[in-house]
GROMACS .gro file of C-alpha atoms in nm:
model
  383
    1MET     CA    1  -1.251   5.000  -0.586
    2ARG     CA    2  -0.994   4.736  -0.595
    3ASP     CA    3  -1.088   4.392  -0.516
    4VAL     CA    4  -0.976   4.261  -0.188
    5GLN     CA    5  -0.813   3.966  -0.359
    6GLU     CA    6  -0.569   4.203  -0.478
    7PHE     CA    7  -0.427   4.256  -0.128
    8VAL     CA    8  -0.375   3.902  -0.058
    9PRO     CA    9  -0.034   3.736  -0.134
   10GLU     CA   10  -0.068   3.498  -0.458
   11ASN     CA   11   0.047   3.198  -0.262
   12GLU     CA   12  -0.213   3.261  -0.001
   13ARG     CA   13  -0.475   3.309  -0.254
   14ALA     CA   14  -0.364   3.004  -0.447
   15ALA     CA   15  -0.402   2.793  -0.108
   16ALA     CA   16  -0.739   2.943  -0.030
   17ASP     CA   17  -0.882   2.830  -0.362
   18THR     CA   18  -0.724   2.499  -0.318
   19ARG     CA   19  -0.895   2.456   0.018
   20LYS     CA   20  -1.220   2.595  -0.119
   21ALA     CA   21  -1.221   2.352  -0.399
   22ARG     CA   22  -1.143   2.047  -0.178
   23VAL     CA   23  -1.413   2.142   0.058
   24ASP     CA   24  -1.658   2.188  -0.212
   25ARG     CA   25  -1.583   1.859  -0.345
   26LEU     CA   26  -1.605   1.689  -0.011
   27ARG     CA   27  -1.958   1.877   0.056
   28THR     CA   28  -2.081   1.725  -0.265
   29ILE     CA   29  -1.981   1.361  -0.191
   30VAL     CA   30  -2.119   1.414   0.155
   31ALA     CA   31  -2.454   1.542   0.037
   32ASP     CA   32  -2.474   1.253  -0.201
   33ILE     CA   33  -2.411   0.980   0.064
   34PHE     CA   34  -2.606   1.101   0.364
   35LEU     CA   35  -2.931   1.194   0.205
   36GLY     CA   36  -3.247   1.331   0.384
   37GLU     CA   37  -3.343   1.490   0.689
   38GLU     CA   38  -3.257   1.202   0.910
   39HIS     CA   39  -2.894   1.268   0.827
   40ARG     CA   40  -2.907   1.637   0.876
   41GLU     CA   41  -2.715   1.617   1.211
   42LEU     CA   42  -2.460   1.383   1.054
   43ARG     CA   43  -2.407   1.626   0.777
   44GLU     CA   44  -2.349   1.912   1.021
   45ASN     CA   45  -2.109   1.705   1.237
   46ILE     CA   46  -1.914   1.618   0.910
   47GLU     CA   47  -1.904   1.977   0.817
   48ARG     CA   48  -1.775   2.065   1.157
   49SER     CA   49  -1.480   1.808   1.120
   50PHE     CA   50  -1.370   1.981   0.807
   51ALA     CA   51  -1.239   2.252   1.050
   52VAL     CA   52  -1.055   2.038   1.301
   53PRO     CA   53  -0.714   2.165   1.348
   54GLN     CA   54  -0.418   1.972   1.242
   55VAL     CA   55  -0.094   2.088   1.415
   56GLY     CA   56   0.230   1.880   1.504
   57ASP     CA   57   0.422   1.621   1.334
   58TYR     CA   58   0.162   1.383   1.219
   59HIS     CA   59  -0.063   1.571   0.989
   60ASN     CA   60   0.132   1.787   0.764
   61GLU     CA   61  -0.118   1.762   0.451
   62GLY     CA   62  -0.276   2.079   0.580
   63MET     CA   63  -0.384   2.292   0.864
   64PHE     CA   64  -0.745   2.169   0.872
   65MET     CA   65  -0.879   1.807   0.859
   66ASP     CA   66  -1.052   1.848   0.520
   67SER     CA   67  -0.712   1.793   0.392
   68HIS     CA   68  -0.666   1.477   0.558
   69LEU     CA   69  -1.023   1.338   0.442
   70GLY     CA   70  -0.937   1.457   0.072
   71LEU     CA   71  -0.616   1.246   0.076
   72ILE     CA   72  -0.806   0.957   0.206
   73VAL     CA   73  -1.055   0.989  -0.094
   74GLU     CA   74  -0.753   0.983  -0.324
   75SER     CA   75  -0.609   0.688  -0.148
   76ILE     CA   76  -0.926   0.466  -0.178
   77GLU     CA   77  -0.935   0.571  -0.538
   78ASP     CA   78  -0.573   0.456  -0.586
   79VAL     CA   79  -0.653   0.103  -0.404
   80ALA     CA   80  -0.956   0.071  -0.634
   81LYS     CA   81  -0.723   0.116  -0.926
   82SER     CA   82  -0.473  -0.115  -0.781
   83GLU     CA   83  -0.220   0.143  -0.728
   84PHE     CA   84   0.015   0.095  -0.435
   85PRO     CA   85   0.363   0.193  -0.313
   86ALA     CA   86   0.624  -0.085  -0.385
   87GLU     CA   87   0.654  -0.183  -0.017
   88ILE     CA   88   0.291  -0.315  -0.007
   89SER     CA   89   0.311  -0.692  -0.059
   90PRO     CA   90   0.088  -0.883  -0.321
   91GLY     CA   91  -0.092  -1.048  -0.051
   92ILE     CA   92  -0.180  -0.712   0.139
   93ARG     CA   93  -0.285  -0.542  -0.201
   94GLU     CA   94  -0.518  -0.833  -0.248
   95VAL     CA   95  -0.682  -0.766   0.110
   96LEU     CA   96  -0.716  -0.393   0.042
   97THR     CA   97  -0.854  -0.414  -0.292
   98ARG     CA   98  -1.116  -0.678  -0.161
   99ALA     CA   99  -1.212  -0.452   0.116
  100VAL     CA  100  -1.296  -0.163  -0.131
  101ARG     CA  101  -1.500  -0.363  -0.352
  102ARG     CA  102  -1.677  -0.572  -0.099
  103ASP     CA  103  -1.912  -0.264  -0.012
  104PRO     CA  104  -1.817   0.066  -0.172
  105GLU     CA  105  -2.083   0.270  -0.017
  106SER     CA  106  -1.967   0.169   0.334
  107VAL     CA  107  -1.621   0.268   0.230
  108LYS     CA  108  -1.735   0.614   0.124
  109LYS     CA  109  -1.921   0.661   0.438
  110TYR     CA  110  -1.601   0.549   0.651
  111VAL     CA  111  -1.398   0.835   0.508
  112PHE     CA  112  -1.616   1.106   0.647
  113LEU     CA  113  -1.717   0.903   0.965
  114HIS     CA  114  -1.393   0.775   1.092
  115ASP     CA  115  -1.279   1.091   1.245
  116ILE     CA  116  -1.606   1.264   1.320
  117SER     CA  117  -1.540   1.271   1.685
  118LYS     CA  118  -1.202   1.428   1.663
  119ALA     CA  119  -1.370   1.768   1.745
  120ASP     CA  120  -1.502   1.608   2.070
  121CYS     CA  121  -1.154   1.465   2.177
  122LEU     CA  122  -0.922   1.757   2.144
  123THR     CA  123  -0.612   1.780   2.332
  124VAL     CA  124  -0.408   2.112   2.267
  125LYS     CA  125  -0.029   2.116   2.336
  126PHE     CA  126   0.122   2.434   2.454
  127GLY     CA  127   0.512   2.373   2.466
  128GLU     CA  128   0.529   2.064   2.715
  129GLU     CA  129   0.175   2.172   2.855
  130GLU     CA  130  -0.132   1.961   2.746
  131ARG     CA  131  -0.477   2.073   2.798
  132SER     CA  132  -0.812   1.904   2.690
  133VAL     CA  133  -1.068   2.134   2.530
  134THR     CA  134  -1.412   2.117   2.409
  135TRP     CA  135  -1.498   2.211   2.062
  136ASP     CA  136  -1.670   2.529   2.194
  137GLU     CA  137  -1.371   2.616   2.417
  138TRP     CA  138  -1.161   2.602   2.090
  139GLN     CA  139  -1.398   2.810   1.888
  140ALA     CA  140  -1.359   3.053   2.176
  141MET     CA  141  -0.981   3.060   2.173
  142LEU     CA  142  -1.007   3.137   1.795
  143SER     CA  143  -1.254   3.400   1.840
  144ALA     CA  144  -1.061   3.614   2.078
  145SER     CA  145  -0.776   3.662   1.834
  146GLU     CA  146  -0.762   3.853   1.493
  147HIS     CA  147  -0.567   3.558   1.346
  148GLY     CA  148  -0.805   3.308   1.501
  149ARG     CA  149  -1.119   3.480   1.351
  150LYS     CA  150  -0.958   3.466   1.017
  151ALA     CA  151  -0.891   3.088   1.090
  152LEU     CA  152  -1.253   3.029   1.177
  153ALA     CA  153  -1.325   3.146   0.819
  154GLY     CA  154  -1.102   2.859   0.701
  155ASP     CA  155  -0.780   3.047   0.634
  156GLU     CA  156  -0.489   2.813   0.678
  157GLN     CA  157  -0.202   3.065   0.702
  158ALA     CA  158  -0.420   3.259   0.968
  159LEU     CA  159  -0.417   2.928   1.189
  160ARG     CA  160  -0.049   2.891   1.163
  161ASP     CA  161  -0.024   3.234   1.278
  162PHE     CA  162  -0.265   3.184   1.559
  163CYS     CA  163  -0.079   2.879   1.681
  164LYS     CA  164   0.256   3.062   1.655
  165GLU     CA  165   0.095   3.368   1.852
  166GLN     CA  166  -0.060   3.148   2.130
  167GLY     CA  167   0.232   2.900   2.142
  168VAL     CA  168   0.015   2.613   2.027
  169THR     CA  169   0.285   2.339   1.927
  170GLY     CA  170   0.056   2.048   1.883
  171VAL     CA  171  -0.315   1.917   1.879
  172SER     CA  172  -0.414   1.544   1.933
  173TYR     CA  173  -0.749   1.361   1.946
  174PHE     CA  174  -0.721   1.166   2.265
  175GLN     CA  175  -0.812   1.291   2.607
  176ASN     CA  176  -0.676   1.170   2.910
  177GLU     CA  177  -0.826   1.330   3.239
  178GLY     CA  178  -0.798   1.110   3.547
  179GLU     CA  179  -1.036   0.818   3.493
  180THR     CA  180  -1.173   0.963   3.191
  181LYS     CA  181  -1.009   0.858   2.856
  182ARG     CA  182  -1.174   0.950   2.528
  183GLN     CA  183  -1.035   0.802   2.206
  184HIS     CA  184  -1.188   0.964   1.914
  185GLY     CA  185  -1.216   0.641   1.706
  186LYS     CA  186  -1.404   0.441   1.992
  187VAL     CA  187  -1.616   0.751   2.088
  188GLY     CA  188  -1.725   0.808   1.721
  189ALA     CA  189  -1.800   0.426   1.680
  190GLU     CA  190  -2.010   0.434   1.992
  191GLU     CA  191  -2.213   0.738   1.888
  192LEU     CA  192  -2.250   0.594   1.552
  193ARG     CA  193  -2.390   0.253   1.627
  194VAL     CA  194  -2.719   0.408   1.709
  195ALA     CA  195  -2.747   0.573   1.364
  196GLU     CA  196  -2.928   0.402   1.063
  197GLY     CA  197  -2.756   0.216   0.794
  198MET     CA  198  -2.410   0.168   0.973
  199ASP     CA  199  -2.227  -0.151   0.855
  200ALA     CA  200  -2.080  -0.353   1.145
  201ALA     CA  201  -1.751  -0.402   0.950
  202MET     CA  202  -1.723  -0.005   0.904
  203LEU     CA  203  -1.784   0.036   1.257
  204ALA     CA  204  -1.535  -0.186   1.374
  205ALA     CA  205  -1.266  -0.010   1.136
  206ILE     CA  206  -1.365   0.332   1.278
  207GLU     CA  207  -1.289   0.214   1.620
  208SER     CA  208  -0.980   0.040   1.544
  209HIS     CA  209  -0.825   0.259   1.262
  210GLU     CA  210  -0.521   0.376   1.473
  211VAL     CA  211  -0.422   0.053   1.603
  212ALA     CA  212  -0.133   0.032   1.348
  213TYR     CA  213   0.054   0.275   1.581
  214GLN     CA  214   0.078  -0.022   1.835
  215PHE     CA  215   0.282  -0.200   1.583
  216GLN     CA  216   0.664  -0.156   1.633
  217GLY     CA  217   0.747  -0.491   1.465
  218ILE     CA  218   0.613  -0.814   1.342
  219LYS     CA  219   0.389  -0.940   1.624
  220ALA     CA  220   0.123  -1.223   1.551
  221SER     CA  221  -0.006  -1.205   1.910
  222THR     CA  222  -0.062  -0.827   1.908
  223TYR     CA  223  -0.264  -0.863   1.574
  224GLU     CA  224  -0.469  -1.143   1.729
  225LYS     CA  225  -0.538  -0.941   2.026
  226TYR     CA  226  -0.694  -0.646   1.836
  227PHE     CA  227  -0.852  -0.833   1.552
  228GLY     CA  228  -0.851  -1.204   1.625
  229GLU     CA  229  -1.243  -1.177   1.736
  230MET     CA  230  -1.345  -0.984   1.424
  231ALA     CA  231  -1.520  -1.164   1.116
  232ASP     CA  232  -1.319  -1.177   0.782
  233ASP     CA  233  -1.465  -0.873   0.648
  234ALA     CA  234  -1.413  -0.659   0.932
  235ARG     CA  235  -1.057  -0.749   0.928
  236ASP     CA  236  -1.012  -0.653   0.589
  237PHE     CA  237  -1.187  -0.335   0.640
  238ALA     CA  238  -0.994  -0.246   0.923
  239LEU     CA  239  -0.660  -0.310   0.752
  240LEU     CA  240  -0.793  -0.085   0.467
  241ALA     CA  241  -0.874   0.177   0.743
  242SER     CA  242  -0.523   0.170   0.872
  243TYR     CA  243  -0.375   0.190   0.518
  244VAL     CA  244  -0.561   0.496   0.402
  245ASP     CA  245  -0.531   0.682   0.749
  246THR     CA  246  -0.154   0.622   0.709
  247MET     CA  247  -0.133   0.734   0.337
  248ALA     CA  248  -0.316   1.048   0.429
  249SER     CA  249  -0.111   1.158   0.726
  250LEU     CA  250   0.170   1.329   0.616
  251ARG     CA  251   0.495   1.389   0.801
  252PRO     CA  252   0.709   1.704   0.823
  253ASP     CA  253   0.885   1.577   0.486
  254GLY     CA  254   0.551   1.560   0.323
  255LYS     CA  255   0.539   1.178   0.295
  256PRO     CA  256   0.343   0.932   0.466
  257ASP     CA  257   0.552   0.699   0.720
  258LEU     CA  258   0.459   0.342   0.634
  259VAL     CA  259   0.660   0.187   0.915
  260ASN     CA  260   0.388   0.110   1.149
  261PHE     CA  261   0.127   0.003   0.883
  262LEU     CA  262   0.388  -0.246   0.742
  263ALA     CA  263   0.435  -0.401   1.068
  264LEU     CA  264   0.071  -0.442   1.126
  265ALA     CA  265   0.035  -0.583   0.772
  266GLU     CA  266   0.317  -0.831   0.831
  267SER     CA  267   0.167  -0.922   1.161
  268ARG     CA  268  -0.165  -1.006   0.991
  269GLU     CA  269   0.026  -1.219   0.722
  270LYS     CA  270   0.214  -1.411   0.986
  271SER     CA  271  -0.087  -1.482   1.192
  272GLU     CA  272  -0.271  -1.593   0.902
  273SER     CA  273   0.019  -1.803   0.798
  274LEU     CA  274   0.045  -1.964   1.124
  275ALA     CA  275  -0.296  -2.074   1.124
  276ALA     CA  276  -0.245  -2.237   0.777
  277LEU     CA  277   0.080  -2.398   0.880
  278GLN     CA  278  -0.091  -2.549   1.176
  279ARG     CA  279  -0.356  -2.703   0.925
  280ARG     CA  280  -0.078  -2.857   0.732
  281LEU     CA  281   0.087  -2.990   1.026
  282ASP     CA  282  -0.256  -3.148   1.180
  283GLY     CA  283  -0.195  -3.509   1.238
  284ALA     CA  284   0.194  -3.516   1.161
  285LYS     CA  285   0.394  -3.728   1.390
  286LEU     CA  286   0.631  -3.505   1.570
  287ASP     CA  287   0.834  -3.508   1.883
  288LYS     CA  288   0.596  -3.317   2.128
  289GLN     CA  289   0.837  -3.110   2.334
  290LYS     CA  290   1.058  -3.026   2.046
  291PHE     CA  291   0.757  -2.904   1.830
  292GLU     CA  292   0.627  -2.698   2.122
  293ARG     CA  293   0.957  -2.512   2.145
  294ALA     CA  294   1.010  -2.479   1.771
  295TRP     CA  295   0.649  -2.319   1.745
  296ALA     CA  296   0.681  -2.097   2.024
  297ALA     CA  297   1.024  -1.967   1.869
  298LEU     CA  298   0.853  -1.929   1.526
  299ARG     CA  299   0.545  -1.770   1.673
  300ASN     CA  300   0.727  -1.529   1.890
  301SER     CA  301   1.003  -1.416   1.665
  302SER     CA  302   0.993  -1.090   1.480
  303GLU     CA  303   1.076  -1.257   1.131
  304PRO     CA  304   0.809  -1.266   0.865
  305LEU     CA  305   0.602  -1.566   0.743
  306THR     CA  306   0.403  -1.519   0.446
  307ALA     CA  307   0.203  -1.752   0.219
  308ASP     CA  308   0.482  -1.811  -0.018
  309MET     CA  309   0.706  -1.933   0.289
  310LEU     CA  310   0.473  -2.195   0.410
  311ALA     CA  311   0.640  -2.496   0.228
  312GLU     CA  312   0.968  -2.398   0.358
  313ALA     CA  313   0.866  -2.360   0.717
  314GLU     CA  314   0.660  -2.668   0.715
  315SER     CA  315   0.969  -2.870   0.583
  316LYS     CA  316   1.191  -2.729   0.841
  317LEU     CA  317   0.958  -2.803   1.147
  318ARG     CA  318   0.909  -3.165   1.015
  319MET     CA  319   1.274  -3.195   0.994
  320GLU     CA  320   1.363  -3.043   1.331
  321CYS     CA  321   1.074  -3.205   1.510
  322LYS     CA  322   1.064  -3.540   1.369
  323LEU     CA  323   1.029  -3.838   1.588
  324ALA     CA  324   1.354  -4.021   1.683
  325GLY     CA  325   1.402  -4.341   1.513
  326TYR     CA  326   1.689  -4.590   1.556
  327ASP     CA  327   1.863  -4.856   1.343
  328ILE     CA  328   1.815  -5.122   1.601
  329ALA     CA  329   2.105  -5.353   1.460
  330LYS     CA  330   2.337  -5.042   1.505
  331LEU     CA  331   2.202  -4.977   1.841
  332ARG     CA  332   2.264  -5.320   1.937
  333ASP     CA  333   2.636  -5.278   1.846
  334ALA     CA  334   2.688  -4.959   2.010
  335VAL     CA  335   2.549  -5.039   2.344
  336GLU     CA  336   2.714  -5.368   2.371
  337PRO     CA  337   3.006  -5.228   2.543
  338LEU     CA  338   2.795  -5.093   2.809
  339VAL     CA  339   2.684  -5.435   2.868
  340THR     CA  340   3.042  -5.553   2.880
  341ASN     CA  341   3.143  -5.312   3.155
  342GLY     CA  342   2.830  -5.343   3.348
  343THR     CA  343   2.677  -5.011   3.302
  344LEU     CA  344   2.357  -5.207   3.163
  345THR     CA  345   2.225  -5.542   3.222
  346GLU     CA  346   2.146  -5.765   2.947
  347GLU     CA  347   1.773  -5.730   3.047
  348GLU     CA  348   1.826  -5.331   3.018
  349ARG     CA  349   1.974  -5.378   2.691
  350ASP     CA  350   1.691  -5.594   2.554
  351ARG     CA  351   1.442  -5.335   2.712
  352LEU     CA  352   1.611  -5.048   2.529
  353LEU     CA  353   1.597  -5.210   2.210
  354ALA     CA  354   1.237  -5.302   2.244
  355VAL     CA  355   1.166  -4.922   2.356
  356ALA     CA  356   1.372  -4.798   2.068
  357GLU     CA  357   1.176  -4.996   1.802
  358THR     CA  358   0.820  -4.963   1.936
  359ASP     CA  359   0.804  -4.621   2.146
  360PRO     CA  360   1.148  -4.432   2.082
  361GLN     CA  361   0.998  -4.107   2.232
  362ASN     CA  362   0.995  -4.277   2.582
  363ILE     CA  363   1.350  -4.397   2.581
  364GLY     CA  364   1.441  -4.102   2.828
  365ARG     CA  365   1.159  -4.162   3.064
  366ALA     CA  366   1.228  -4.512   3.067
  367PHE     CA  367   1.601  -4.506   3.144
  368GLY     CA  368   1.633  -4.167   3.335
  369PRO     CA  369   1.967  -4.126   3.504
  370LYS     CA  370   2.122  -4.381   3.268
  371MET     CA  371   2.064  -4.156   2.956
  372ARG     CA  372   2.387  -3.990   3.000
  373PHE     CA  373   2.543  -4.330   2.932
  374LEU     CA  374   2.305  -4.423   2.659
  375SER     CA  375   2.299  -4.091   2.451
  376PRO     CA  376   2.626  -4.136   2.241
  377ALA     CA  377   2.505  -4.480   2.145
  378LEU     CA  378   2.156  -4.360   2.057
  379LYS     CA  379   2.300  -4.075   1.863
  380GLN     CA  380   2.523  -4.327   1.658
  381ALA     CA  381   2.201  -4.522   1.573
  382GLN     CA  382   1.967  -4.258   1.509
  383THR     CA  383   1.806  -4.279   1.156
   0.00000   0.00000   0.00000
């Protein structure tokens, strides 16, 4: 009798062998991390997650989620070896490496737990129509089709054929049904909080691992909205989570799209640099109004601000916002014509010179409407 494998095209056999080897490797890691009867249900849910479908523009690493998890394992190994794409800055490389080394065991757990609730948050897209489905409903859909039954056994090509047959154009992991909104990261983190041995930083990373998609550009305030209340180690872990998730989510061209992650990373760098810059300027004698305007412009701009840019930024702010100072002799000469033509009295001239010497910021408040006459003279005498 001929072996059934002889009837399977070579490329399909190779794909099946690749997936089997990957799943076997993942199972071995899971068995090593989650030992004992107390983790039996967790291991079963992780096993279930290997079969979560991946259809659409954002997960082209494979038709099942085990391919995504396998790439995350590889990405973490690369971080541990300090191997990064050229676009990742030295500062962010340091953060990612620090996160991996802080608690390697929690990082391993994260790989298998961060998407554990995708199966419970499935939304299937049929053309322009979207429908939330339970895991049991998805299994029943597959069971009703020959291609689907093969897909249940782990056949990636069969799942492609099933999706084509049924008109499935995408699968996402967020359910939006009226008042009910279920996001797989938040659902997973909430359910895992009751389990034993769950690191707080890891749970925070699970809950926020998709936040990178909120970043279209550099925005320090957005970073602080999502991460400002986290402890330092949790912020590091969250950034690592976003990075490895991005690196393991391949677009149709077979490559990860780092645009959103880079915006998140640069927003973090800017937020931290702004805090450092504020400390450097603490106690500086600056024009309050000028500083408030300049600071708001810097904070709200989409321009980067990294640690190696701090000295230049500080110097610029000190220059732009310095307190007004005047050469009193030059100012006396400059305003004398205003006394001669009656715009200023001698008393006003003397008060102007006194304020310019002792409290120059308040010249505008002291002379109000006459500032339109005084401004040219003040400009001439400014130091």
